[in-house]
Amino acid sequence: MSVPDPARRGPQPVEIALLASVFVVAACGLVYELSAAALSSYLLGDSVLQFSTIIGTYLFAMGVGSWLSRYFERQLPAHFLRIELLVALVGGALPALLFIANAYIPGAFRLLLYGLVVVVGTLVGLEIPLVMRILKRNTALKDLVSQVLTFDYLGALAVSVAFPLILVPQFGMIRTGLLFGFMNAAVALWALWMFRHELRQFGAHLVACMLTLAVLVVGFVFADHITTLAEDKFYQDRIVFSATSSYQRIVVTRGSAGHRLFLNGNLQFAERDEYRYHEALVHPVMAAHGAPKKVAVLGGGDGMAVREILKYPSVESVTLVELDPNMTRLFAEHETLAALNGGALKSPKLKIVNTDAFKWLQEGDDTFDVIVVDFPDPTNFAIGKLYTNSFYALLDKRLAASGYAVVQTTSPLIARQSFWTVASTIESVGLTATPYHVHVPSFGEWGFVIASHRPYRRPDSLPAGLRYLSLPTLSLMFDFPLDMARVPAEVNRLSNQTLVTTYEREWGKVSGH
């Protein structure tokens, strides 16, 4: 009697289901990895460093899990089921746990972050070897390896595309984690049914599955409450709006300082003193030009800079280049927030372009009388590229011969080296750099650099109705005391973004990171 060759027969239902579970397992594992990396980059800055260390730690942990799988010899379906439930609980809860830890025990955040990554990575590393050994019962080795790896890579591909484009924008970080926890639990439930005749403690496994699903359901239902609990503690004030886009976490709070805007946990403005910042940002260049007609704003999706620009009757058009459409939509349509910018984002003179500013500079050829560059501080390499000599060379080409550009340039007191790095970088492309600073209570001492083809000349007049800036005040802003005076600084280049590491070092001394 001949024995059937497993390589020649068609796939069986158990094999199909196991291969489908490989797809799900790979997708879930990558979601947990991306969630940890994204959250650490949000909360700790320097996205390249965070993604690199999280991915490295996760892959190492998977290797440990694969090595440990050799010690699982009997009852493989039961072990697989238990591991799936553990991954569902730990991986699914990972974003929620990290959010809460950052708010309540920030000193332990890094330890918990890498601890969870190691636990999840080890468990995920155990999954695939166990599936392969279960499949090995009926599948030829060459088909086994190719099929498992194919479904593993397909699952990773699907999630890598869906995570930034669909999952996080639609569900948020916490619900995305819990959703994929459900998927791991569903694989466990399938394994319970498929291998019910092999499991010695079917009832105990069923109870474990039900309890796991119940915990995930409760977490999913109360995800908004978990987020609010964590963010209310972190931001102190009442949160009036929050959203997660493909680019950042946007939170608006209301408290004693009025409304405050946070992007990825970093304060962007406080209502009670934002006028100091935005008047200092806009008017030194607008008034110095005399009669600017075409103006561009890069960043500044909150519309505050546009509000100040529109105080000049000579302005015919303003182009606002903001990467995140959620920002411009929020500050144009939210009644309270639109009132802060005086409805500037609804002005008929304004054109909003939601794209990357670097790309926008590359692709256009029209020039502007004034360009206001209001990006967040260079906390990571994605933002740091907007402070490089390559960026300023493009800015140079889009600036009219008699025009002025102004760049938000962090604190010359706290981040002195970083501030003068920006000035040196602007000068490296042939532009004249004119630095100045202002005191904004919410931020402390804050700096700006004017870039131009001609030497900067201070204006003789300013628009009426300003709350902070006057001609005598303006003159004082260009004087740097000894503790903020110029120091030697390298040029910030795309190939070596020294500014990002310098900024992290200088601000880290203050924050204790």
XYZ file of C-alpha atoms in Angstrom:
513
model
C 0.000 0.000 0.000
C 1.491 3.354 -1.067
C 1.618 6.387 1.255
C 0.321 9.667 -0.279
C 2.987 12.258 -0.901
C 1.981 15.384 1.071
C 3.701 17.542 -1.534
C 1.306 16.326 -4.239
C -2.027 16.717 -2.522
C -3.984 19.945 -2.287
C -3.970 22.106 0.841
C -6.224 20.900 3.643
C -8.597 23.107 5.663
C -6.327 23.052 8.710
C -3.341 24.105 6.602
C -5.289 26.936 4.955
C -6.479 28.183 8.321
C -2.986 27.985 9.815
C -1.495 29.911 6.895
C -4.222 32.524 7.278
C -3.293 32.749 10.953
C 0.331 33.374 9.912
C -0.904 36.380 7.913
C -2.824 37.674 10.955
C 0.034 36.971 13.355
C 2.504 38.887 11.169
C 0.086 41.806 10.779
C -0.579 42.003 14.522
C 3.099 41.764 15.429
C 4.010 44.612 13.090
C 1.183 46.800 14.435
C 2.504 46.418 17.981
C 6.026 47.203 16.788
C 4.902 50.290 14.856
C 2.733 51.467 17.751
C 5.663 51.335 20.178
C 7.978 53.113 17.722
C 5.422 55.793 16.825
C 4.521 56.505 20.452
C 8.161 56.714 21.499
C 8.893 59.143 18.660
C 5.837 61.231 19.646
C 6.795 61.375 23.309
C 10.598 61.183 23.250
C 11.382 62.872 19.914
C 14.081 61.875 17.376
C 11.992 59.483 15.267
C 15.012 57.888 13.580
C 16.567 56.931 16.924
C 13.281 55.672 18.369
C 12.263 53.610 15.337
C 15.769 52.191 15.039
C 16.062 51.120 18.687
C 12.491 49.821 18.931
C 12.774 47.762 15.735
C 16.199 46.451 16.775
C 14.946 45.462 20.235
C 11.810 43.873 18.773
C 13.744 41.793 16.241
C 16.195 40.683 18.929
C 13.275 39.626 21.132
C 11.755 37.685 18.219
C 15.056 35.857 17.880
C 14.928 34.990 21.572
C 11.379 33.713 21.143
C 12.338 31.577 18.158
C 15.216 30.098 20.157
C 12.932 29.354 23.119
C 10.448 27.541 20.855
C 12.756 24.486 20.882
C 11.653 23.805 24.451
C 8.006 23.391 23.444
C 7.794 19.709 22.513
C 4.290 18.479 23.292
C 0.782 19.898 23.081
C 1.859 22.418 20.431
C -1.710 23.608 19.644
C -2.265 24.341 23.353
C 0.971 26.317 23.572
C 0.087 28.197 20.393
C -3.338 29.093 21.806
C -1.886 30.384 25.092
C 0.728 32.468 23.305
C -1.918 34.026 21.061
C -3.939 35.066 24.097
C -0.871 36.575 25.771
C 0.026 38.497 22.614
C -3.581 39.700 22.348
C -3.522 41.049 25.906
C -0.018 42.503 26.082
C 0.220 43.723 22.479
C -3.347 44.996 22.347
C -2.928 46.965 25.574
C 0.551 48.289 24.684
C -0.505 51.745 23.366
C -2.909 52.311 26.268
C -0.308 51.305 28.858
C 2.308 53.602 27.335
C -0.072 56.572 27.207
C -0.981 56.091 30.869
C 2.645 55.584 31.914
C 3.712 58.778 30.156
C 1.071 60.741 32.061
C 1.358 59.213 35.534
C 4.876 57.742 35.811
C 6.967 59.501 33.128
C 10.211 58.431 34.792
C 9.366 54.781 34.138
C 8.214 55.305 30.543
C 11.400 54.073 28.825
C 11.655 51.003 31.052
C 8.037 50.055 30.393
C 8.397 50.819 26.664
C 11.324 48.490 26.098
C 9.983 45.925 28.562
C 6.727 45.630 26.613
C 8.600 45.500 23.301
C 10.750 42.631 24.594
C 7.721 40.711 25.921
C 5.669 41.141 22.733
C 8.655 40.427 20.475
C 9.488 37.239 22.378
C 5.894 36.002 22.179
C 5.649 36.812 18.460
C 8.970 35.030 17.925
C 7.424 31.913 19.449
C 4.354 31.946 17.203
C 5.782 31.230 13.739
C 8.023 28.276 14.757
C 5.052 26.646 16.516
C 2.826 27.131 13.452
C 5.520 25.617 11.233
C 5.877 22.607 13.492
C 2.104 22.070 13.527
C 1.994 22.353 9.724
C 4.966 19.999 9.393
C 2.693 17.101 10.236
C 1.169 17.155 6.744
C 3.219 19.527 4.573
C 6.494 18.931 2.753
C 9.346 21.051 4.142
C 10.013 23.033 0.949
C 6.336 23.993 0.635
C 6.079 24.641 4.363
C 8.856 27.233 4.488
C 7.811 29.039 1.303
C 4.134 29.188 2.287
C 4.716 30.364 5.843
C 7.207 33.059 4.837
C 4.965 34.232 1.992
C 1.982 34.762 4.287
C 4.229 36.270 6.947
C 5.579 38.899 4.541
C 2.151 39.592 3.039
C 0.739 40.323 6.490
C 3.599 42.708 7.224
C 3.098 44.485 3.886
C -0.636 44.957 4.434
C -0.174 46.516 7.860
C 2.798 48.701 6.916
C 0.544 50.426 4.363
C -2.642 50.469 6.440
C -1.105 51.651 9.741
C -0.301 55.276 8.773
C -2.978 55.718 6.087
C -6.053 54.062 7.594
C -5.666 52.561 11.062
C -4.213 55.422 13.123
C -6.227 58.228 11.436
C -9.506 56.284 11.712
C -9.155 54.448 15.026
C -6.392 56.220 16.928
C -3.408 54.509 18.489
C -5.180 52.883 21.451
C -8.081 51.408 19.471
C -5.716 50.204 16.733
C -3.757 48.199 19.295
C -6.930 46.735 20.798
C -8.368 45.946 17.356
C -5.366 43.818 16.502
C -5.510 42.290 19.960
C -8.966 41.068 18.898
C -7.405 39.495 15.818
C -4.849 37.598 17.911
C -7.652 36.457 20.204
C -9.679 35.359 17.164
C -6.747 33.191 16.029
C -6.683 31.652 19.521
C -10.435 30.980 19.329
C -9.988 29.361 15.927
C -7.170 27.174 17.304
C -9.440 26.175 20.199
C -12.073 24.917 17.767
C -9.747 23.390 15.181
C -7.720 21.404 17.726
C -10.504 20.767 20.230
C -9.914 17.002 20.094
C -6.224 17.430 20.998
C -6.630 19.888 23.880
C -6.646 18.315 27.323
C -8.277 21.252 29.113
C -10.774 22.515 26.570
C -12.986 24.203 29.176
C -10.097 26.150 30.745
C -8.920 27.294 27.317
C -12.441 28.419 26.414
C -12.720 30.463 29.612
C -9.311 32.063 28.913
C -10.447 33.023 25.405
C -13.679 34.534 26.660
C -11.947 36.516 29.410
C -9.362 37.848 26.968
C -12.030 38.937 24.509
C -14.001 40.556 27.343
C -10.965 42.589 28.466
C -10.332 43.734 24.892
C -13.987 44.660 24.367
C -14.027 46.745 27.558
C -10.789 48.444 26.511
C -12.143 49.188 23.030
C -15.415 50.615 24.375
C -13.632 52.831 26.895
C -10.658 53.748 24.692
C -11.708 57.403 24.598
C -11.912 57.481 28.385
C -8.434 55.956 28.671
C -7.057 58.579 26.288
C -8.809 61.385 28.170
C -7.600 60.056 31.534
C -3.995 59.996 30.344
C -4.049 63.289 28.455
C -5.915 65.236 31.168
C -3.160 64.249 33.571
C -0.381 65.004 31.079
C -1.708 68.369 29.868
C -3.219 69.427 33.243
C -5.929 71.512 31.542
C -9.255 70.318 30.152
C -8.964 68.919 26.617
C -11.448 70.511 24.213
C -10.231 68.814 21.042
C -7.932 65.931 20.173
C -7.196 64.011 17.002
C -4.543 61.735 15.572
C -3.650 62.341 11.938
C -1.193 60.556 9.680
C 1.407 63.115 10.756
C 0.880 63.980 14.409
C -1.239 63.986 17.556
C -3.190 67.258 17.810
C -4.478 68.318 21.232
C -6.137 71.608 22.171
C -6.680 72.361 25.864
C -8.408 75.158 27.779
C -7.299 76.412 31.201
C -5.988 79.459 33.012
C -3.783 80.316 30.010
C -6.758 80.084 27.666
C -6.513 77.669 24.773
C -3.227 75.881 24.204
C -2.193 73.857 21.164
C 0.047 70.791 21.485
C 1.492 68.772 18.613
C 2.877 65.388 19.690
C 2.907 66.667 23.263
C 4.907 69.823 22.443
C 3.362 73.216 23.175
C 2.864 75.338 20.039
C 1.058 78.331 21.513
C -0.875 79.546 24.554
C -3.756 81.934 23.956
C -2.736 84.385 26.677
C 0.617 85.266 25.083
C 0.629 83.895 21.523
C 0.282 87.466 20.235
C 3.826 88.185 21.444
C 5.212 85.287 19.439
C 3.246 85.930 16.251
C 3.719 89.694 16.239
C 7.467 89.159 16.690
C 7.483 86.491 13.967
C 5.630 88.460 11.297
C 5.957 92.227 11.654
C 9.744 92.763 11.626
C 9.861 91.432 8.048
C 6.451 92.567 6.788
C 6.914 96.162 7.974
C 10.535 96.283 6.787
C 9.527 95.314 3.257
C 7.223 98.272 2.965
C 4.447 97.022 0.687
C 4.538 93.215 0.364
C 2.044 91.822 -2.133
C 2.772 88.079 -2.312
C 3.411 86.276 0.967
C 3.987 82.602 1.779
C 3.683 80.911 5.156
C 5.381 77.520 5.585
C 3.905 75.679 8.563
C 1.696 77.760 10.828
C -1.462 75.789 10.090
C -3.153 77.414 13.089
C -3.567 80.594 11.029
C -2.078 82.953 13.634
C 0.736 84.144 11.356
C -1.767 84.621 8.519
C -3.869 86.760 10.868
C -0.937 89.137 11.386
C -0.027 89.197 7.681
C -3.539 90.247 6.694
C -3.120 93.471 8.697
C -1.210 94.889 5.701
C -3.511 96.357 3.006
C -0.839 95.855 0.335
C -1.097 92.055 0.615
C -2.820 90.596 -2.430
C -2.270 86.880 -1.813
C -1.098 84.567 0.955
C -0.089 80.963 0.286
C -0.193 78.762 3.380
C 1.786 75.517 2.997
C 0.808 73.129 5.814
C 1.524 69.408 5.665
C -1.405 68.274 7.821
C -4.872 69.068 6.404
C -6.354 68.335 9.816
C -4.623 71.433 11.200
C -5.938 73.861 8.609
C -9.390 72.284 8.714
C -9.532 72.479 12.515
C -8.497 76.148 12.725
C -10.773 77.115 9.862
C -13.940 75.325 10.990
C -13.810 74.986 14.795
C -15.716 78.060 15.954
C -13.625 78.818 19.043
C -10.264 78.144 17.405
C -11.150 80.046 14.240
C -11.916 83.029 16.471
C -8.318 82.938 17.738
C -6.983 83.608 14.247
C -9.767 86.066 13.457
C -11.141 83.822 10.713
C -7.898 84.283 8.776
C -8.107 80.849 7.165
C -11.377 81.865 5.488
C -9.867 84.959 3.860
C -10.385 85.192 0.067
C -6.737 86.250 -0.207
C -5.585 82.919 1.227
C -4.648 79.782 -0.681
C -4.040 76.664 1.426
C -1.703 73.973 0.075
C -1.549 70.775 2.126
C 1.806 69.299 1.158
C 5.383 68.966 2.337
C 7.097 72.379 2.322
C 10.363 70.934 0.985
C 8.517 69.404 -1.963
C 6.525 72.614 -2.525
C 9.690 74.697 -2.753
C 11.231 72.214 -5.199
C 8.269 72.074 -7.546
C 7.357 75.764 -7.824
C 9.115 78.712 -9.425
C 7.090 81.786 -8.373
C 8.727 84.179 -5.919
C 7.404 85.935 -2.815
C 8.016 89.276 -1.167
C 7.899 87.733 2.306
C 8.173 84.097 3.394
C 7.314 83.196 6.995
C 8.782 79.842 8.074
C 6.975 78.645 11.202
C 7.854 74.972 11.645
C 7.976 73.065 14.942
C 11.380 72.756 16.551
C 13.740 70.164 14.963
C 12.914 67.313 17.347
C 13.455 64.647 14.675
C 15.039 64.198 11.271
C 11.748 64.558 9.391
C 11.452 68.127 10.710
C 15.211 68.652 10.779
C 15.366 68.494 6.969
C 13.407 71.771 6.972
C 16.337 73.439 8.748
C 19.091 72.251 6.372
C 21.192 74.146 3.836
C 19.337 72.245 1.088
C 16.042 73.686 2.310
C 17.416 77.224 2.603
C 18.910 76.995 -0.900
C 15.404 76.283 -2.198
C 14.028 79.104 -0.048
C 16.610 81.455 -1.586
C 15.255 80.766 -5.084
C 11.655 81.505 -4.046
C 12.493 84.784 -2.299
C 12.188 87.979 -4.331
C 15.364 90.049 -4.730
C 14.062 92.656 -2.280
C 12.220 90.140 -0.110
C 12.637 88.881 3.432
C 12.164 85.440 4.949
C 11.908 84.822 8.682
C 12.563 81.475 10.387
C 11.305 80.365 13.810
C 14.552 79.248 15.454
C 13.982 77.842 19.001
C 15.407 79.417 22.181
C 18.787 81.169 21.945
C 19.061 80.893 25.732
C 18.264 77.221 26.344
C 19.364 75.895 22.935
C 22.084 78.416 22.132
C 24.136 76.137 19.878
C 21.012 75.069 17.979
C 19.954 78.676 17.423
C 23.283 79.719 15.938
C 23.426 76.517 13.866
C 20.345 77.774 12.007
C 21.968 81.178 11.460
C 25.170 79.549 10.130
C 23.142 77.268 7.861
C 21.222 80.190 6.356
C 24.479 82.049 5.724
C 26.027 78.974 4.082
C 23.714 79.355 1.042
C 24.625 83.017 0.511
C 21.753 84.658 2.371
C 22.243 87.350 4.983
C 21.165 86.153 8.436
C 19.815 88.702 10.930
C 18.938 87.112 14.305
C 16.625 88.529 16.964
C 14.734 87.283 20.018
C 11.648 87.963 22.145
C 10.372 86.885 25.542
C 7.196 84.777 25.402
C 6.181 83.711 28.947
C 4.864 80.297 27.826
C 8.144 79.499 26.061
C 10.717 81.736 27.704
C 13.288 83.530 25.562
C 12.587 82.702 21.917
C 14.535 83.385 18.746
C 14.081 84.077 15.044
C 16.409 84.629 12.086
C 15.673 86.893 9.122
C 17.104 85.671 5.797
C 17.502 88.096 2.892
C 19.525 88.949 -0.224
C 20.159 92.463 1.044
C 21.067 93.727 4.522
C 18.047 93.976 6.797
C 16.744 97.497 7.479
C 14.444 98.016 10.435
C 11.051 99.540 9.624
C 10.035 103.110 10.357
C 6.456 102.197 11.203
C 4.273 99.281 12.300
C 0.558 98.539 11.798
C -1.849 100.070 14.297
C -3.466 97.961 16.985
C -0.561 95.692 17.913
C -0.632 94.411 21.492
C 3.088 93.931 22.082
C 5.389 95.189 19.358
C 6.455 98.839 19.042
C 9.413 100.499 17.326
C 11.404 100.906 20.603
C 10.677 97.273 21.511
C 11.695 96.158 18.032
C 15.134 97.753 18.370
C 15.803 95.899 21.641
C 14.996 92.530 20.056
C 18.163 92.597 17.945
C 20.455 92.978 20.958
C 21.888 89.694 22.291
C 23.260 89.628 25.857
C 26.390 87.627 26.628
C 24.587 84.397 27.558
C 22.875 84.313 24.144
C 25.704 85.770 22.045
C 26.876 83.971 18.922
C 28.945 80.804 19.263
C 30.664 78.794 16.488
C 28.201 76.348 14.885
C 28.247 73.757 12.112
C 26.100 73.895 8.992
C 23.075 71.608 9.213
C 23.050 69.352 6.144
C 20.650 66.692 4.872
C 23.432 64.122 4.943
C 24.349 64.930 8.552
C 21.626 66.653 10.527
C 23.760 67.873 13.381
C 20.994 70.255 14.452
C 18.687 67.428 15.584
C 21.261 65.858 17.899
C 22.375 69.267 19.195
C 18.780 70.293 19.882
C 18.026 67.022 21.694
C 21.147 67.396 23.847
C 20.442 71.017 24.801
C 16.746 70.625 25.568
C 17.419 67.275 27.256
C 19.495 69.055 29.890
C 16.437 71.126 30.773
C 13.794 68.383 30.636
C 15.956 65.772 32.332
C 15.596 63.297 29.469
